[in-house]
Amino acid sequence: NEYWQPDEQGLQQVLNLLKDSQSPNTATQRAVQQKLEQLNQFPDFNNYLIFVLTRLKTEDEPTRSLSGLILKNNVKVHYQNFPPAVAHFIKQECLNNIGDPSPLIRATIGILITTISTKGELQTWPELLPQLCNMLNSEDYNICEGSFGALQKICEDSSELLDSDALNRPLNIMIPKFLQFFKHCSPKIRSHAIACVNQFIIGRAQALMDNIDTFIESLFALAADEDSEVRKNVCRALVMLLEVRVDRLIPHMRSIVEYMLQRSQDPDENVALEACEFWLTLAEQPICKDVLSGHLAQLVPVLVNGMKYSEIDIILLKGDVEEDEAVPDNEQDIKPRFHKSRTVTLRHEGNEGEEGEESDEDDDDDDDSLSDWNLRKCSAAALDVLANVFRDELLPPLLPVLKELLFHPDWVVKESGILVLGAIAEGCMQDMVLYLPELIPHLIQCLCDKKALVRSIACWTLSRYAHWVVSQPPDSYLKPLMTELLKRILDSNKRVQEAACSAFATLEEEACTELVPYLSFILDTLVFAFSKYQHKNLLILYDAIGTLADSVGHHLNQPEYIQKLMPPLIQKWNELKDEDKDLFPLLECLSSVATALQSGFLPYCEPVYQRCVTLVQKNLAQAMMYNQHPDQYEAPDKDFMIVALDLLSGLAEGLGAHVEQLVTRSNVMTLIFQCMQDTMPEVRQSSFALLGDLTKACFLHIKPCIAEFLPVLGLNLNPEFISVCNNATWAIGEIAIQMGTEMQPFVALVLNKLVEIINRQNTPKTLLENTAITIGRLGYVCPQEVAPMLPQFVRPWCTSLRNIRDNEEKDSAFRGICVMIGVNPGGVVQDFIFFCDAVASWVNPKDDLRDMFYKILHGFKDQVGEDNWQQFSEQFPPLLKERLSACYGV
């Protein structure tokens, strides 16, 4: 088989095919695809392809390489069907020609070898690794480089397999061998050698750990290498070692930091970027402060310098184009939107809901159109994390530099200063407060800069200080900032519009009802933007409107505001087709608006409600068709159904009892029942939220379905799916309140599961709270059924509800616990101190609830007698003792 020879005619056919496939014409391309399908039926077609790649030296390189790439795709898809002789011929040819004089052909053969080896062939091609390693010793540069290229690709693709017993641990030989080549005279070979070893750092391969000191010494020896690719791989290695073997680096840390300071200023931006990752990684290590505190004066200017836009960035960002608002967006630039399904949460003491943690995800200013990660972003991220580590110690080296940047005549420099100021906002806030009274007005002025990139970064940085702005008297900063930001929302540059909209949404979250006096002015701007915006920014505008509604709530429910806001929203709503993903942000926005407007939304609710029902119905129907005939139908995009269910929840919450007439005229209950049983957790999660909201709004429609619904709810009390379980739990509690004593036959379906969840280790806070509330509500309506289990849940019940604010949910749950204690007083004796603590968490309970607490506390005290009570209350923390004696006289 060494002597397989192509048939001349066959070879010509294959060559014609390869030529055609380089044609730009789509019809020709389609014909090529069909021909390939046909030729794949012939077992030796793949012999022709390898022959062109390795033997046909008369052909041009692109054609030979293409032949190899088509073969690679065939290997990917059909390798298990290759006859043994063909597979053998291909493997032989690869190994015999890995040293082809052309770099392109060597690389193609390397890719082919890797693809074969990932098809389970590392085990069944035992001579591959030994032969490649042997060929590294060849005097012929091409053979050495080609083999190293192939080995590097194999190490990238199969690092775990190489470090396993399956192959008899080849790394024990390979790693020491690679380390020898760190000293090779060719930079390309040195670079391959480091890149190969680098694949095994994060996985802590044993063979590398055994040679770790040699590895580190060899890296240091290459520190000043003249080849930028080698320097880049050295930096990458040190960054990964910092994550997995910081112990080995600590003795050399001083010189490593000095080295990385140099490399972070490398003339080659790729090297500088790798080096800059070092600071990001170091910031997460506990040693960071000790290691860097002596170097801040050198490091800060380096990071700051890396935050300037490079010339190429400015070209790519069209930094010289000031007005582009009339240019339609490129559809590829619009990132897919993900809808976050509705989760029911409670208000806590001291902080407004739980939203705070999530709002920082998109902290960096948005240069999406650039390759996503670059030196500017990495430097800014590093400064941000270091500001969080060093806090105000970062300011002495930074402030003099920052002052110079912020007032610099060159806009590129000024822009980087504004970015710096935004990056340190979180970490250095405490000491920055001194400078904000002069800096914020300067930033507000920068919002009118003539360069669009300065205006957009000023938006972002100001949003990072929104919290402080809102804490000052409104006329000082809030009003001027808002006025300017609203003008920027109507900027003639799309990047500025986007930055201003996002910044305004952040400001809304911080300011909440402080914005009420300016609502008219704000709405005029946002509505005007509707007519102005291209596609991508419209989606961000919906978000700004939704956030406004969440922030000002019922204050939005004024005829003049509704008149401004609703017509453009409804117009967009009518323009969009049911299949258009732009419905997601619009539905989310309308859901917030409906909740805020309450009865003010009534005139608009019918078409919105109907459309949501239709979206759910279509989606369920499509899912059914797909499940029956997956070959004929596409799977539906269930996000449409989830967003529609969430908007229905928003309508039910906003309209309250008014939603009843809409429910009457629709089959929504049947749809909910189907959604509750969907295979996708997010669909179930949203359907339970809707069920709970409709239970509160119009229970008469839910009641006839309860016998069918409750078993399904019980099945979903599975904490594996936190949010599904959370919403199901909440819905059960709402149903219990409405059912009253008629809940009795259903308690057994859910109670044991709830008690199990409240006692689980590591259950998230939100789920614990909702579980406690629902147990309390079940106990309130069916005390005989629930009270016997008191000892099994009363302690976690009390601890999970002590941090919740006084509200309806907490009220009904505590009535429940009191009624249960009345039925089974012995059940609380062991944990009575926890009950006392939970009672003390109430700021002002309703009078009759206060009486219930009073009776239980005094009943217990009288039961045990004065002396025992004295002893018992000695264990109370002072604050608890004070509150109980002040409020309940015990």
Short mmCIF file of N, CA, C and O in Angstrom, two decimals, residues 642-683:
data_model
loop_
_atom_site.label_atom_id
_atom_site.label_comp_id
_atom_site.label_asym_id
_atom_site.label_seq_id
_atom_site.Cartn_x
_atom_site.Cartn_y
_atom_site.Cartn_z
N ILE A 642 -41.34 32.26 27.69
CA ILE A 642 -40.95 32.71 29.04
C ILE A 642 -41.20 34.21 29.19
O ILE A 642 -41.77 34.66 30.19
N VAL A 643 -40.80 34.98 28.19
CA VAL A 643 -40.97 36.44 28.28
C VAL A 643 -42.46 36.78 28.31
O VAL A 643 -42.89 37.67 29.05
N ALA A 644 -43.27 36.05 27.52
CA ALA A 644 -44.71 36.32 27.50
C ALA A 644 -45.34 36.00 28.85
O ALA A 644 -46.16 36.77 29.37
N LEU A 645 -44.93 34.89 29.47
CA LEU A 645 -45.46 34.54 30.80
C LEU A 645 -45.08 35.62 31.82
O LEU A 645 -45.89 36.00 32.67
N ASP A 646 -43.84 36.12 31.70
CA ASP A 646 -43.41 37.15 32.65
C ASP A 646 -44.17 38.46 32.47
O ASP A 646 -44.43 39.17 33.44
N LEU A 647 -44.51 38.79 31.22
CA LEU A 647 -45.30 40.00 31.01
C LEU A 647 -46.72 39.79 31.54
O LEU A 647 -47.30 40.70 32.15
N LEU A 648 -47.28 38.61 31.37
CA LEU A 648 -48.60 38.34 31.95
C LEU A 648 -48.54 38.51 33.47
O LEU A 648 -49.47 39.05 34.08
N SER A 649 -47.43 38.06 34.10
CA SER A 649 -47.25 38.28 35.53
C SER A 649 -47.25 39.76 35.87
O SER A 649 -47.87 40.20 36.83
N GLY A 650 -46.54 40.53 35.05
CA GLY A 650 -46.49 41.98 35.27
C GLY A 650 -47.88 42.60 35.17
O GLY A 650 -48.24 43.47 35.96
N LEU A 651 -48.67 42.12 34.19
CA LEU A 651 -50.05 42.64 34.05
C LEU A 651 -50.88 42.28 35.28
O LEU A 651 -51.60 43.11 35.82
N ALA A 652 -50.76 41.03 35.72
CA ALA A 652 -51.55 40.60 36.88
C ALA A 652 -51.16 41.41 38.11
O ALA A 652 -52.02 41.84 38.89
N GLU A 653 -49.87 41.66 38.25
CA GLU A 653 -49.40 42.41 39.41
C GLU A 653 -49.87 43.87 39.33
O GLU A 653 -50.32 44.45 40.31
N GLY A 654 -49.76 44.45 38.13
CA GLY A 654 -50.13 45.85 37.96
C GLY A 654 -51.63 46.09 38.01
O GLY A 654 -52.11 47.00 38.69
N LEU A 655 -52.38 45.25 37.30
CA LEU A 655 -53.83 45.50 37.18
C LEU A 655 -54.61 44.92 38.34
O LEU A 655 -55.77 45.29 38.56
N GLY A 656 -54.02 43.98 39.08
CA GLY A 656 -54.74 43.39 40.21
C GLY A 656 -56.07 42.80 39.76
O GLY A 656 -56.15 42.12 38.75
N ALA A 657 -57.12 43.13 40.49
CA ALA A 657 -58.43 42.53 40.22
C ALA A 657 -58.93 42.83 38.80
O ALA A 657 -59.73 42.07 38.23
N HIS A 658 -58.42 43.91 38.19
CA HIS A 658 -58.88 44.24 36.83
C HIS A 658 -58.49 43.19 35.80
O HIS A 658 -59.01 43.18 34.69
N VAL A 659 -57.52 42.33 36.15
CA VAL A 659 -57.06 41.36 35.16
C VAL A 659 -58.12 40.28 34.96
O VAL A 659 -58.13 39.55 33.96
N GLU A 660 -59.07 40.23 35.90
CA GLU A 660 -60.06 39.15 35.89
C GLU A 660 -60.82 39.06 34.57
O GLU A 660 -60.97 37.99 33.99
N GLN A 661 -61.24 40.24 34.05
CA GLN A 661 -62.04 40.20 32.81
C GLN A 661 -61.24 39.63 31.65
O GLN A 661 -61.79 38.98 30.76
N LEU A 662 -59.90 39.85 31.66
CA LEU A 662 -59.06 39.32 30.59
C LEU A 662 -58.95 37.80 30.71
O LEU A 662 -59.00 37.07 29.72
N VAL A 663 -58.78 37.34 31.96
CA VAL A 663 -58.63 35.89 32.18
C VAL A 663 -59.90 35.16 31.75
O VAL A 663 -59.85 34.11 31.12
N THR A 664 -61.04 35.76 32.07
CA THR A 664 -62.34 35.15 31.73
C THR A 664 -62.40 34.84 30.24
O THR A 664 -62.90 33.79 29.84
N ARG A 665 -61.88 35.75 29.43
CA ARG A 665 -62.07 35.61 27.99
C ARG A 665 -60.91 34.87 27.32
O ARG A 665 -60.70 35.04 26.13
N SER A 666 -60.15 34.08 28.08
CA SER A 666 -59.02 33.39 27.45
C SER A 666 -58.83 32.02 28.07
O SER A 666 -59.39 31.73 29.13
N ASN A 667 -58.04 31.19 27.40
CA ASN A 667 -57.79 29.85 27.94
C ASN A 667 -56.48 29.82 28.72
O ASN A 667 -55.75 28.82 28.69
N VAL A 668 -56.18 30.90 29.42
CA VAL A 668 -54.86 31.02 30.04
C VAL A 668 -54.62 29.93 31.09
O VAL A 668 -53.49 29.46 31.25
N MET A 669 -55.67 29.46 31.77
CA MET A 669 -55.45 28.44 32.81
C MET A 669 -54.94 27.13 32.19
O MET A 669 -54.03 26.50 32.73
N THR A 670 -55.49 26.76 31.04
CA THR A 670 -55.02 25.54 30.35
C THR A 670 -53.56 25.70 29.96
O THR A 670 -52.76 24.77 30.10
N LEU A 671 -53.22 26.90 29.47
CA LEU A 671 -51.85 27.14 29.04
C LEU A 671 -50.89 27.06 30.23
O LEU A 671 -49.81 26.46 30.14
N ILE A 672 -51.29 27.66 31.35
CA ILE A 672 -50.42 27.62 32.54
C ILE A 672 -50.19 26.17 32.93
O ILE A 672 -49.07 25.76 33.24
N PHE A 673 -51.26 25.37 32.90
CA PHE A 673 -51.13 23.96 33.30
C PHE A 673 -50.11 23.24 32.42
O PHE A 673 -49.29 22.46 32.90
N GLN A 674 -50.12 23.55 31.11
CA GLN A 674 -49.14 22.93 30.22
C GLN A 674 -47.73 23.44 30.50
O GLN A 674 -46.78 22.66 30.53
N CYS A 675 -47.60 24.76 30.71
CA CYS A 675 -46.28 25.33 30.98
C CYS A 675 -45.67 24.80 32.28
O CYS A 675 -44.46 24.63 32.40
N MET A 676 -46.55 24.54 33.27
CA MET A 676 -46.07 24.03 34.55
C MET A 676 -45.41 22.66 34.39
O MET A 676 -44.67 22.21 35.26
N GLN A 677 -45.72 21.98 33.28
CA GLN A 677 -45.18 20.64 33.07
C GLN A 677 -44.13 20.61 31.96
O GLN A 677 -43.74 19.55 31.49
N ASP A 678 -43.66 21.80 31.54
CA ASP A 678 -42.69 21.86 30.45
C ASP A 678 -41.36 21.26 30.90
O ASP A 678 -41.03 21.26 32.09
N THR A 679 -40.60 20.76 29.92
CA THR A 679 -39.31 20.16 30.27
C THR A 679 -38.27 21.22 30.64
O THR A 679 -37.30 20.93 31.33
N MET A 680 -38.48 22.45 30.19
CA MET A 680 -37.45 23.48 30.42
C MET A 680 -37.71 24.20 31.75
O MET A 680 -38.78 24.77 31.96
N PRO A 681 -36.71 24.17 32.65
CA PRO A 681 -36.95 24.74 33.99
C PRO A 681 -37.43 26.19 33.96
O PRO A 681 -38.32 26.57 34.72
N GLU A 682 -36.84 27.03 33.07
CA GLU A 682 -37.22 28.45 33.07
C GLU A 682 -38.69 28.66 32.73
O GLU A 682 -39.31 29.62 33.17
N VAL A 683 -39.23 27.76 31.89
CA VAL A 683 -40.65 27.87 31.55
C VAL A 683 -41.49 27.57 32.80
O VAL A 683 -42.43 28.30 33.13
#
